[in-house]
Amino acid sequence: MEFYPSIERSNVQEIKTIQEKKLQALLVYLQNNSPFYQKLFTEHDINIHDIQSLEDLQKIPTTTKNDLQEHNHDFFCIPPDKIVDYSTTSGTLGDPVTFGLSDSDLERLAYNEAVSFACAGIQKGNVVQMVTTIDKRFMAGLAYFLGLRKMGASVVRMGPGIPELQWDSIFRYRPKYLITVPSFLLKMIDYAEKHGIDYKSSSVYGAVCIGESIKNQDFTDNILSQKIKEKWNIKLFSTYASTEMSTAFTECEFQVGGHHHPELIITEILDDNENPVKEGESGELTITTLGVEAIPLLRFKTGDIVKAHYEPCQCGRTTMRLGPVLGRKQQMIKYKGTTLYPPAMTDILNDFNTISCYQIVIQSNELGLDEIIIKVSTEEEHDNFVNEVRDHFRAKLRVSPKIEVIDFAVLSKTVFHPNSRKPITFVDLR
C-alpha cells in the first residue's frame, strides 16, 4: 500500500487528466443510481456527456446542505442491504444528515486517513492515542481507526475527556501522536501541572488537531496553538475534513496548509455568484467526491470559506493546499459595519488564561441587526474583567460586544454538552 501516492507528486495537467476521467465515471454512476441527481440532470436539461473537463462542471448547479437535509434519502445510490455503517453529520449548521457507507466506502475512508496521517509523519509501528469518540454515529472517529489500522500503526482508543486516564495511557503505552481537539490539550496540561505529572518528558511527539483551528491565515500559530506550545513543546498538525467529503486535508511537516488528495475529491473555490475566485482569493469550498459508492456528491457547497495555495510544497507534493478555514458562510456576522467570523472572536477569548469556559451567541435585535453576546466563566473580579475583555475586542476587531459572566457550573453544561462531539462555543439564534 502506497501512503505517498504518485499522483501527489504529479504535475497539474496529469492531475487534471486523472480527475476528469474519474469525473466522467462519477457522472455515469449518478445518472444510473442517484434519484436526486437524476432529477437535477433532467430539470436542468444536462447531458452528462457534455461534461468532459473540470471547467465544464460550472454547467451543473451546485448542491447545498439544505438539499441534503430536505432530500436525504434521494442521495442514496445503493440499497440498504449494502450499507455496513450509518454515520451522521455533526449538525453544526442544522439538523444532522444521515450518511450510509458501503464496504467499499469504508475502504476508501481508510485509504484517505492513511495517506492523510502519512502527511503528518505517522508511520507503521507508531502508537497513536485517539482522544476522540468512535461511537455516536461519528464518521471521523471510525475513519481515524481504519486509517491507522491500514497503515500499520497501533491505536489506543481512549475517547474524549478524563485527563487522568489520558495520562495513564500515555505513560502506559507511550504513544508518539495524539488525535484530539486542541483545546483539550490545555486541560491535559492543567491537570498534569496540578498533579505533578512530568508531561514534558512523555513520549508524545505531536498531535493531529481536529475540530478547532490552530493556524492564522499566514500559517503562523494562532493564540490557541501558541498557548499549547508555550507549555508543551510538541508538534501540532492541522487537519480539515467533513462527513460530507469523506476526505481530509492534513498538514505535512512544513505546516503550510492541508494537502489535497486529488484521487479522492475535486475542489472548487467559488465566490458569491458561484464563479471561481482568482488565485489567492478566499471563497466557498465546493467539492465533488470521487470513488464514493453510497452517497457521492457533485458540486457540494460546504459552507466553509477558505483560500487555496498552489505552489509546490517543500515536502515534494505538488497538490493544492487548503489554508485555515476563515469561517462558515452562514456564520458570517455583520456587526456595526464590520464583517466578522467566529474564529476571529475565538482567538481573542483564547488569549485570556483566566477564562475557563466561553460561548459566543449571535442573535437578531429588535431592528433585525446582528447582536453579539459573549458568555464567559472566570474567577476574576467581574467588572474589571469585563472591561478588559471588551477593550481587547475593541483593539483587535473594532467592535464592543455585550459580555455576560456566568458561573462555570452553568455555562459548562451548554458548552460541553454530552451529545456534542466538540465544545459548543458558537450558537447562532438568528
CSV table of C-alpha atoms in Angstrom, one decimal:
chain,number,residue,atom,x,y,z
A,1,MET,CA,0.0,0.0,0.0
A,2,GLU,CA,1.5,3.4,-1.0
A,3,PHE,CA,0.8,6.1,1.5
A,4,TYR,CA,2.6,8.7,-0.6
A,5,PRO,CA,0.8,8.1,-3.9
A,6,SER,CA,2.5,9.2,-7.1
A,7,ILE,CA,-0.4,11.5,-8.1
A,8,GLU,CA,0.6,13.8,-5.2
A,9,ARG,CA,3.9,14.4,-7.0
A,10,SER,CA,2.4,14.7,-10.5
A,11,ASN,CA,2.2,17.9,-12.5
A,12,VAL,CA,-1.0,20.0,-12.7
A,13,GLN,CA,-2.0,18.6,-16.2
A,14,GLU,CA,-1.5,15.0,-15.1
A,15,ILE,CA,-3.7,15.5,-12.1
A,16,LYS,CA,-6.3,17.2,-14.1
A,17,THR,CA,-6.4,14.4,-16.7
A,18,ILE,CA,-6.9,11.8,-13.9
A,19,GLN,CA,-9.6,13.8,-12.2
A,20,GLU,CA,-11.5,14.4,-15.5
A,21,LYS,CA,-11.6,10.6,-16.2
A,22,LYS,CA,-12.9,10.0,-12.7
A,23,LEU,CA,-15.4,12.8,-13.0
A,24,GLN,CA,-16.9,11.2,-16.2
A,25,ALA,CA,-17.2,7.9,-14.4
A,26,LEU,CA,-18.9,9.6,-11.5
A,27,LEU,CA,-21.5,11.3,-13.8
A,28,VAL,CA,-22.4,8.0,-15.3
A,29,TYR,CA,-22.8,6.4,-11.9
A,30,LEU,CA,-25.0,9.3,-10.7
A,31,GLN,CA,-27.1,9.1,-13.8
A,32,ASN,CA,-27.7,5.4,-13.2
A,33,ASN,CA,-28.1,5.3,-9.4
A,34,SER,CA,-28.9,8.7,-7.7
A,35,PRO,CA,-32.6,9.8,-7.6
A,36,PHE,CA,-31.5,13.3,-6.6
A,37,TYR,CA,-29.0,13.8,-9.4
A,38,GLN,CA,-31.2,12.1,-12.0
A,39,LYS,CA,-33.9,14.7,-11.2
A,40,LEU,CA,-31.4,17.5,-11.2
A,41,PHE,CA,-30.0,16.5,-14.6
A,42,THR,CA,-33.5,16.2,-16.1
A,43,GLU,CA,-34.8,19.5,-14.7
A,44,HIS,CA,-31.7,21.4,-16.0
A,45,ASP,CA,-31.5,19.6,-19.3
A,46,ILE,CA,-28.0,18.4,-18.6
A,47,ASN,CA,-26.4,15.8,-20.9
A,48,ILE,CA,-23.7,14.3,-18.8
A,49,HIS,CA,-21.6,13.5,-21.9
A,50,ASP,CA,-21.3,17.3,-22.4
A,51,ILE,CA,-19.3,17.4,-19.1
A,52,GLN,CA,-15.8,16.5,-20.3
A,53,SER,CA,-13.5,18.8,-18.4
A,54,LEU,CA,-13.2,20.2,-14.8
A,55,GLU,CA,-14.2,23.6,-16.3
A,56,ASP,CA,-17.5,22.1,-17.6
A,57,LEU,CA,-18.5,21.5,-14.0
A,58,GLN,CA,-19.8,25.0,-14.0
A,59,LYS,CA,-22.6,23.9,-16.3
A,60,ILE,CA,-24.1,21.9,-13.4
A,61,PRO,CA,-26.0,23.6,-10.5
A,62,THR,CA,-24.4,23.3,-7.0
A,63,THR,CA,-25.7,21.1,-4.2
A,64,THR,CA,-26.3,22.6,-0.8
A,65,LYS,CA,-26.7,21.4,2.8
A,66,ASN,CA,-30.4,22.2,2.5
A,67,ASP,CA,-30.7,19.8,-0.4
A,68,LEU,CA,-29.1,17.1,1.8
A,69,GLN,CA,-31.4,17.8,4.7
A,70,GLU,CA,-34.6,18.0,2.6
A,71,HIS,CA,-33.9,15.1,0.2
A,72,ASN,CA,-31.6,12.9,2.3
A,73,HIS,CA,-33.0,9.6,1.1
A,74,ASP,CA,-32.8,10.6,-2.6
A,75,PHE,CA,-29.0,10.9,-2.3
A,76,PHE,CA,-28.5,7.2,-1.6
A,77,CYS,CA,-27.2,5.3,-4.6
A,78,ILE,CA,-27.2,1.8,-3.1
A,79,PRO,CA,-29.9,-0.4,-1.4
A,80,PRO,CA,-30.0,-0.6,2.5
A,81,ASP,CA,-28.6,-4.2,2.4
A,82,LYS,CA,-25.3,-2.8,1.0
A,83,ILE,CA,-24.8,-0.3,3.8
A,84,VAL,CA,-22.4,-1.5,6.5
A,85,ASP,CA,-22.2,1.7,8.6
A,86,TYR,CA,-24.5,4.7,9.3
A,87,SER,CA,-23.0,8.0,10.2
A,88,THR,CA,-24.4,11.5,10.7
A,89,THR,CA,-23.1,15.0,10.2
A,90,SER,CA,-22.5,16.9,13.4
A,91,GLY,CA,-25.5,19.2,12.7
A,92,THR,CA,-23.4,22.4,13.3
A,93,LEU,CA,-25.5,24.3,10.7
A,94,GLY,CA,-28.8,22.5,11.1
A,95,ASP,CA,-30.3,19.0,11.6
A,96,PRO,CA,-27.9,16.1,11.2
A,97,VAL,CA,-27.9,14.4,7.9
A,98,THR,CA,-27.6,10.6,7.6
A,99,PHE,CA,-24.7,9.1,5.6
A,100,GLY,CA,-24.5,5.4,4.8
A,101,LEU,CA,-21.2,3.8,3.9
A,102,SER,CA,-20.7,0.6,1.9
A,103,ASP,CA,-17.8,-1.8,2.4
A,104,SER,CA,-16.1,0.0,-0.5
A,105,ASP,CA,-16.7,3.4,1.1
A,106,LEU,CA,-15.1,2.2,4.4
A,107,GLU,CA,-12.0,1.0,2.4
A,108,ARG,CA,-11.8,4.5,0.7
A,109,LEU,CA,-12.2,6.1,4.1
A,110,ALA,CA,-9.3,4.1,5.5
A,111,TYR,CA,-7.1,4.9,2.5
A,112,ASN,CA,-7.9,8.6,2.9
A,113,GLU,CA,-6.9,8.7,6.5
A,114,ALA,CA,-3.8,6.6,5.9
A,115,VAL,CA,-2.4,9.0,3.3
A,116,SER,CA,-3.5,12.0,5.4
A,117,PHE,CA,-1.8,10.7,8.5
A,118,ALA,CA,1.3,9.9,6.4
A,119,CYS,CA,1.4,13.6,5.6
A,120,ALA,CA,1.7,14.4,9.3
A,121,GLY,CA,4.6,11.9,9.6
A,122,ILE,CA,2.8,9.0,11.2
A,123,GLN,CA,4.4,5.7,10.2
A,124,LYS,CA,3.9,1.9,10.6
A,125,GLY,CA,4.6,0.9,14.1
A,126,ASN,CA,3.8,4.2,15.7
A,127,VAL,CA,1.5,4.2,18.7
A,128,VAL,CA,-1.4,6.7,18.3
A,129,GLN,CA,-3.8,7.7,21.1
A,130,MET,CA,-7.3,8.7,19.8
A,131,VAL,CA,-8.7,11.3,22.2
A,132,THR,CA,-11.9,11.4,20.2
A,133,THR,CA,-15.1,9.4,20.1
A,134,ILE,CA,-15.5,6.4,17.7
A,135,ASP,CA,-19.2,6.0,18.6
A,136,LYS,CA,-22.3,8.3,18.4
A,137,ARG,CA,-22.5,7.9,14.6
A,138,PHE,CA,-19.2,9.8,14.3
A,139,MET,CA,-17.6,9.1,10.9
A,140,ALA,CA,-14.3,10.8,11.7
A,141,GLY,CA,-13.5,8.6,14.8
A,142,LEU,CA,-14.1,5.4,12.7
A,143,ALA,CA,-12.1,6.9,9.8
A,144,TYR,CA,-9.1,7.6,12.2
A,145,PHE,CA,-9.2,4.0,13.5
A,146,LEU,CA,-9.5,2.4,10.0
A,147,GLY,CA,-6.7,4.6,8.6
A,148,LEU,CA,-4.3,3.9,11.4
A,149,ARG,CA,-5.0,0.2,11.1
A,150,LYS,CA,-4.4,0.2,7.4
A,151,MET,CA,-1.0,1.9,7.7
A,152,GLY,CA,0.1,-0.5,10.4
A,153,ALA,CA,0.0,1.9,13.4
A,154,SER,CA,-1.1,0.8,16.9
A,155,VAL,CA,-4.2,2.5,18.3
A,156,VAL,CA,-5.1,3.4,21.9
A,157,ARG,CA,-8.9,4.1,21.7
A,158,MET,CA,-9.3,6.5,24.6
A,159,GLY,CA,-12.2,8.7,23.6
A,160,PRO,CA,-12.6,12.3,24.8
A,161,GLY,CA,-12.2,13.7,28.2
A,162,ILE,CA,-10.9,12.3,31.6
A,163,PRO,CA,-7.3,13.8,31.7
A,164,GLU,CA,-6.2,11.4,34.4
A,165,LEU,CA,-7.0,8.4,32.2
A,166,GLN,CA,-5.3,10.1,29.2
A,167,TRP,CA,-2.1,10.5,31.1
A,168,ASP,CA,-2.3,6.9,32.4
A,169,SER,CA,-2.5,5.7,28.9
A,170,ILE,CA,0.3,8.0,27.7
A,171,PHE,CA,2.7,6.7,30.2
A,172,ARG,CA,1.5,3.1,29.9
A,173,TYR,CA,1.5,2.7,26.1
A,174,ARG,CA,3.9,5.6,25.1
A,175,PRO,CA,2.1,7.0,22.1
A,176,LYS,CA,4.0,9.2,19.7
A,177,TYR,CA,0.9,11.0,18.4
A,178,LEU,CA,-2.4,12.1,19.8
A,179,ILE,CA,-5.6,12.8,17.8
A,180,THR,CA,-7.5,15.4,19.7
A,181,VAL,CA,-9.5,18.7,19.8
A,182,PRO,CA,-6.6,21.1,20.5
A,183,SER,CA,-8.3,23.0,23.4
A,184,PHE,CA,-8.4,19.7,25.3
A,185,LEU,CA,-4.6,19.7,25.3
A,186,LEU,CA,-4.7,22.7,27.6
A,187,LYS,CA,-7.0,20.8,30.0
A,188,MET,CA,-4.5,17.9,30.0
A,189,ILE,CA,-1.6,20.3,30.7
A,190,ASP,CA,-3.5,21.9,33.5
A,191,TYR,CA,-4.3,18.6,35.1
A,192,ALA,CA,-0.7,17.4,34.8
A,193,GLU,CA,0.6,20.6,36.4
A,194,LYS,CA,-1.8,20.4,39.3
A,195,HIS,CA,-1.0,16.7,39.9
A,196,GLY,CA,2.8,16.8,39.5
A,197,ILE,CA,2.8,14.8,36.2
A,198,ASP,CA,6.1,15.3,34.2
A,199,TYR,CA,4.3,15.7,30.9
A,200,LYS,CA,7.2,17.3,29.2
A,201,SER,CA,9.2,14.1,29.4
A,202,SER,CA,6.3,12.0,27.9
A,203,SER,CA,6.5,10.0,24.7
A,204,VAL,CA,4.2,12.4,22.8
A,205,TYR,CA,5.9,14.0,19.8
A,206,GLY,CA,2.9,15.5,18.1
A,207,ALA,CA,-0.9,15.9,17.9
A,208,VAL,CA,-3.2,15.8,14.9
A,209,CYS,CA,-5.7,18.6,15.8
A,210,ILE,CA,-9.3,18.3,14.8
A,211,GLY,CA,-12.4,20.4,15.2
A,212,GLU,CA,-10.7,23.7,16.0
A,213,SER,CA,-8.3,26.0,14.1
A,214,ILE,CA,-4.6,26.2,15.3
A,215,LYS,CA,-3.3,28.5,12.5
A,216,ASN,CA,-3.7,32.0,11.2
A,217,GLN,CA,-4.2,32.7,7.5
A,218,ASP,CA,-0.4,33.1,7.0
A,219,PHE,CA,0.2,29.7,8.7
A,220,THR,CA,1.6,31.2,11.8
A,221,ASP,CA,0.4,29.7,15.1
A,222,ASN,CA,-2.8,31.3,16.4
A,223,ILE,CA,-3.4,32.1,20.1
A,224,LEU,CA,-4.7,28.6,20.9
A,225,SER,CA,-1.7,26.9,19.3
A,226,GLN,CA,0.7,29.4,21.0
A,227,LYS,CA,-0.7,28.7,24.4
A,228,ILE,CA,-0.3,25.0,24.0
A,229,LYS,CA,3.3,25.2,22.7
A,230,GLU,CA,4.3,27.7,25.5
A,231,LYS,CA,3.6,24.9,27.9
A,232,TRP,CA,4.3,21.7,25.9
A,233,ASN,CA,6.7,21.7,23.0
A,234,ILE,CA,5.1,19.3,20.7
A,235,LYS,CA,4.2,19.4,17.0
A,236,LEU,CA,0.7,20.4,16.2
A,237,PHE,CA,-0.8,19.4,12.8
A,238,SER,CA,-3.9,20.9,11.3
A,239,THR,CA,-6.5,18.7,9.6
A,240,TYR,CA,-9.7,19.7,7.9
A,241,ALA,CA,-12.5,17.3,6.9
A,242,SER,CA,-16.2,16.7,7.0
A,243,THR,CA,-18.6,13.8,6.9
A,244,GLU,CA,-19.9,15.0,3.5
A,245,MET,CA,-16.5,14.9,2.0
A,246,SER,CA,-15.3,11.7,3.5
A,247,THR,CA,-11.9,13.2,2.7
A,248,ALA,CA,-9.3,15.0,4.8
A,249,PHE,CA,-6.8,17.8,4.1
A,250,THR,CA,-3.9,17.3,6.6
A,251,GLU,CA,-0.7,19.3,7.0
A,252,CYS,CA,2.7,17.8,6.4
A,253,GLU,CA,5.9,18.6,8.4
A,254,PHE,CA,6.2,22.0,6.7
A,255,GLN,CA,2.8,23.0,8.0
A,256,VAL,CA,1.7,25.3,5.2
A,257,GLY,CA,-1.9,24.0,4.6
A,258,GLY,CA,-3.7,20.7,4.4
A,259,HIS,CA,-2.7,18.7,1.3
A,260,HIS,CA,-5.4,17.8,-1.3
A,261,HIS,CA,-5.7,14.2,-2.3
A,262,PRO,CA,-6.9,14.6,-5.9
A,263,GLU,CA,-7.7,11.0,-6.5
A,264,LEU,CA,-10.4,11.3,-3.8
A,265,ILE,CA,-12.0,14.7,-4.3
A,266,ILE,CA,-12.4,17.6,-6.8
A,267,THR,CA,-12.3,21.1,-5.3
A,268,GLU,CA,-13.6,24.4,-6.4
A,269,ILE,CA,-13.3,27.8,-4.6
A,270,LEU,CA,-16.4,29.9,-5.5
A,271,ASP,CA,-17.5,33.5,-4.9
A,272,ASP,CA,-21.0,34.6,-4.0
A,273,ASN,CA,-22.0,34.3,-7.7
A,274,GLU,CA,-20.7,30.7,-7.9
A,275,ASN,CA,-17.8,31.7,-10.1
A,276,PRO,CA,-14.3,30.5,-9.4
A,277,VAL,CA,-12.3,33.0,-7.3
A,278,LYS,CA,-9.0,34.4,-8.6
A,279,GLU,CA,-5.9,32.6,-7.3
A,280,GLY,CA,-5.0,33.9,-3.8
A,281,GLU,CA,-8.6,34.9,-3.0
A,282,SER,CA,-11.0,33.4,-0.5
A,283,GLY,CA,-14.2,31.7,-1.4
A,284,GLU,CA,-16.6,28.9,-0.5
A,285,LEU,CA,-15.1,25.4,-0.8
A,286,THR,CA,-17.2,23.3,-3.2
A,287,ILE,CA,-16.4,19.7,-3.6
A,288,THR,CA,-17.1,16.7,-5.8
A,289,THR,CA,-16.4,13.3,-4.2
A,290,LEU,CA,-14.6,10.6,-6.2
A,291,GLY,CA,-14.9,6.9,-5.5
A,292,VAL,CA,-17.8,7.1,-3.1
A,293,GLU,CA,-20.4,4.4,-3.6
A,294,ALA,CA,-23.3,5.1,-1.2
A,295,ILE,CA,-23.7,8.9,-1.2
A,296,PRO,CA,-21.5,10.6,-3.8
A,297,LEU,CA,-21.8,14.4,-4.0
A,298,LEU,CA,-21.5,16.6,-7.1
A,299,ARG,CA,-20.5,20.3,-6.7
A,300,PHE,CA,-21.5,20.3,-3.0
A,301,LYS,CA,-21.1,23.7,-1.3
A,302,THR,CA,-19.5,23.0,2.1
A,303,GLY,CA,-20.3,26.5,3.6
A,304,ASP,CA,-16.6,26.9,4.6
A,305,ILE,CA,-14.7,30.0,3.4
A,306,VAL,CA,-11.1,29.0,2.6
A,307,LYS,CA,-8.1,30.1,0.5
A,308,ALA,CA,-6.2,27.6,-1.7
A,309,HIS,CA,-2.5,27.6,-2.2
A,310,TYR,CA,-1.0,26.1,-5.4
A,311,GLU,CA,2.8,26.5,-5.2
A,312,PRO,CA,4.6,23.1,-4.7
A,313,CYS,CA,5.4,22.2,-1.1
A,314,GLN,CA,8.9,21.5,0.2
A,315,CYS,CA,7.7,18.0,1.1
A,316,GLY,CA,7.7,17.2,-2.6
A,317,ARG,CA,3.9,17.2,-3.0
A,318,THR,CA,2.6,19.3,-5.9
A,319,THR,CA,-1.1,19.2,-4.9
A,320,MET,CA,-3.1,22.1,-3.9
A,321,ARG,CA,-3.2,23.0,-0.2
A,322,LEU,CA,-6.1,24.5,1.8
A,323,GLY,CA,-5.4,27.2,4.3
A,324,PRO,CA,-7.2,27.5,7.6
A,325,VAL,CA,-11.0,28.0,7.4
A,326,LEU,CA,-11.7,31.7,7.6
A,327,GLY,CA,-15.3,31.0,8.7
A,328,ARG,CA,-18.6,29.5,7.7
A,329,LYS,CA,-20.6,31.4,5.2
A,330,GLN,CA,-23.8,31.0,7.2
A,331,GLN,CA,-22.0,32.2,10.3
A,332,MET,CA,-20.8,35.5,8.9
A,333,ILE,CA,-21.8,38.4,11.2
A,334,LYS,CA,-22.4,42.0,10.2
A,335,TYR,CA,-21.9,44.0,13.4
A,336,LYS,CA,-22.0,47.8,13.2
A,337,GLY,CA,-20.4,47.9,9.8
A,338,THR,CA,-17.8,45.2,10.5
A,339,THR,CA,-17.9,41.8,8.9
A,340,LEU,CA,-16.8,39.1,11.4
A,341,TYR,CA,-16.5,35.3,11.6
A,342,PRO,CA,-16.5,33.3,14.9
A,343,PRO,CA,-12.8,32.2,14.6
A,344,ALA,CA,-11.6,35.8,15.0
A,345,MET,CA,-13.6,36.2,18.3
A,346,THR,CA,-12.4,32.7,19.4
A,347,ASP,CA,-8.8,33.8,19.1
A,348,ILE,CA,-9.4,36.8,21.3
A,349,LEU,CA,-11.1,34.8,24.0
A,350,ASN,CA,-8.4,32.2,23.9
A,351,ASP,CA,-5.9,35.0,24.7
A,352,PHE,CA,-7.3,35.1,28.3
A,353,ASN,CA,-5.8,32.5,30.6
A,354,THR,CA,-8.4,33.3,33.3
A,355,ILE,CA,-11.4,32.3,31.0
A,356,SER,CA,-12.3,28.8,32.0
A,357,CYS,CA,-15.2,28.5,29.6
A,358,TYR,CA,-16.9,30.6,26.9
A,359,GLN,CA,-19.7,30.7,24.3
A,360,ILE,CA,-20.4,33.2,21.5
A,361,VAL,CA,-24.1,33.8,20.9
A,362,ILE,CA,-25.4,35.7,17.9
A,363,GLN,CA,-29.0,36.8,17.8
A,364,SER,CA,-31.1,39.5,16.0
A,365,ASN,CA,-32.2,42.5,17.9
A,366,GLU,CA,-35.5,44.4,17.6
A,367,LEU,CA,-34.2,46.2,14.5
A,368,GLY,CA,-33.2,42.9,12.8
A,369,LEU,CA,-29.5,43.6,13.2
A,370,ASP,CA,-26.9,41.1,14.4
A,371,GLU,CA,-26.1,41.3,18.1
A,372,ILE,CA,-23.2,39.5,19.7
A,373,ILE,CA,-23.3,38.2,23.3
A,374,ILE,CA,-20.1,36.7,24.8
A,375,LYS,CA,-20.8,34.4,27.7
A,376,VAL,CA,-17.7,33.7,29.9
A,377,SER,CA,-16.8,31.9,33.1
A,378,THR,CA,-13.9,33.4,35.1
A,379,GLU,CA,-12.7,33.7,38.7
A,380,GLU,CA,-11.6,37.3,38.1
A,381,GLU,CA,-13.4,40.3,39.6
A,382,HIS,CA,-16.2,40.8,37.2
A,383,ASP,CA,-16.4,44.5,36.5
A,384,ASN,CA,-12.7,44.9,35.7
A,385,PHE,CA,-12.5,41.7,33.8
A,386,VAL,CA,-15.5,42.6,31.6
A,387,ASN,CA,-13.9,45.9,30.7
A,388,GLU,CA,-10.6,44.2,29.9
A,389,VAL,CA,-12.3,41.7,27.6
A,390,ARG,CA,-14.3,44.5,25.9
A,391,ASP,CA,-11.2,46.6,25.4
A,392,HIS,CA,-9.4,43.7,23.8
A,393,PHE,CA,-12.3,43.2,21.3
A,394,ARG,CA,-12.2,47.0,20.5
A,395,ALA,CA,-8.4,46.8,19.9
A,396,LYS,CA,-8.4,43.7,17.8
A,397,LEU,CA,-11.8,43.8,15.9
A,398,ARG,CA,-13.0,47.4,16.4
A,399,VAL,CA,-16.3,46.1,18.0
A,400,SER,CA,-17.6,46.1,21.5
A,401,PRO,CA,-19.9,43.1,22.1
A,402,LYS,CA,-22.1,42.5,25.2
A,403,ILE,CA,-20.3,40.4,27.7
A,404,GLU,CA,-22.0,38.2,30.4
A,405,VAL,CA,-20.2,36.5,33.2
A,406,ILE,CA,-21.8,33.1,34.0
A,407,ASP,CA,-21.0,30.6,36.7
A,408,PHE,CA,-18.8,27.7,35.3
A,409,ALA,CA,-21.2,25.0,36.5
A,410,VAL,CA,-24.0,26.5,34.5
A,411,LEU,CA,-22.1,27.5,31.3
A,412,SER,CA,-20.1,24.4,31.0
A,413,LYS,CA,-23.2,22.3,30.7
A,414,THR,CA,-24.1,24.0,27.5
A,415,VAL,CA,-20.6,24.2,26.1
A,416,PHE,CA,-19.6,20.7,26.9
A,417,HIS,CA,-22.9,19.0,26.1
A,418,PRO,CA,-22.8,15.2,26.3
A,419,ASN,CA,-24.4,14.8,22.9
A,420,SER,CA,-21.9,17.0,21.1
A,421,ARG,CA,-18.6,15.7,19.7
A,422,LYS,CA,-16.8,19.0,20.3
A,423,PRO,CA,-17.3,22.1,22.6
A,424,ILE,CA,-20.3,24.2,21.5
A,425,THR,CA,-18.5,27.6,21.6
A,426,PHE,CA,-20.8,29.3,19.0
A,427,VAL,CA,-24.6,29.5,18.9
A,428,ASP,CA,-26.5,31.3,16.1
A,429,LEU,CA,-30.0,32.2,17.1
A,430,ARG,CA,-30.7,34.4,14.1
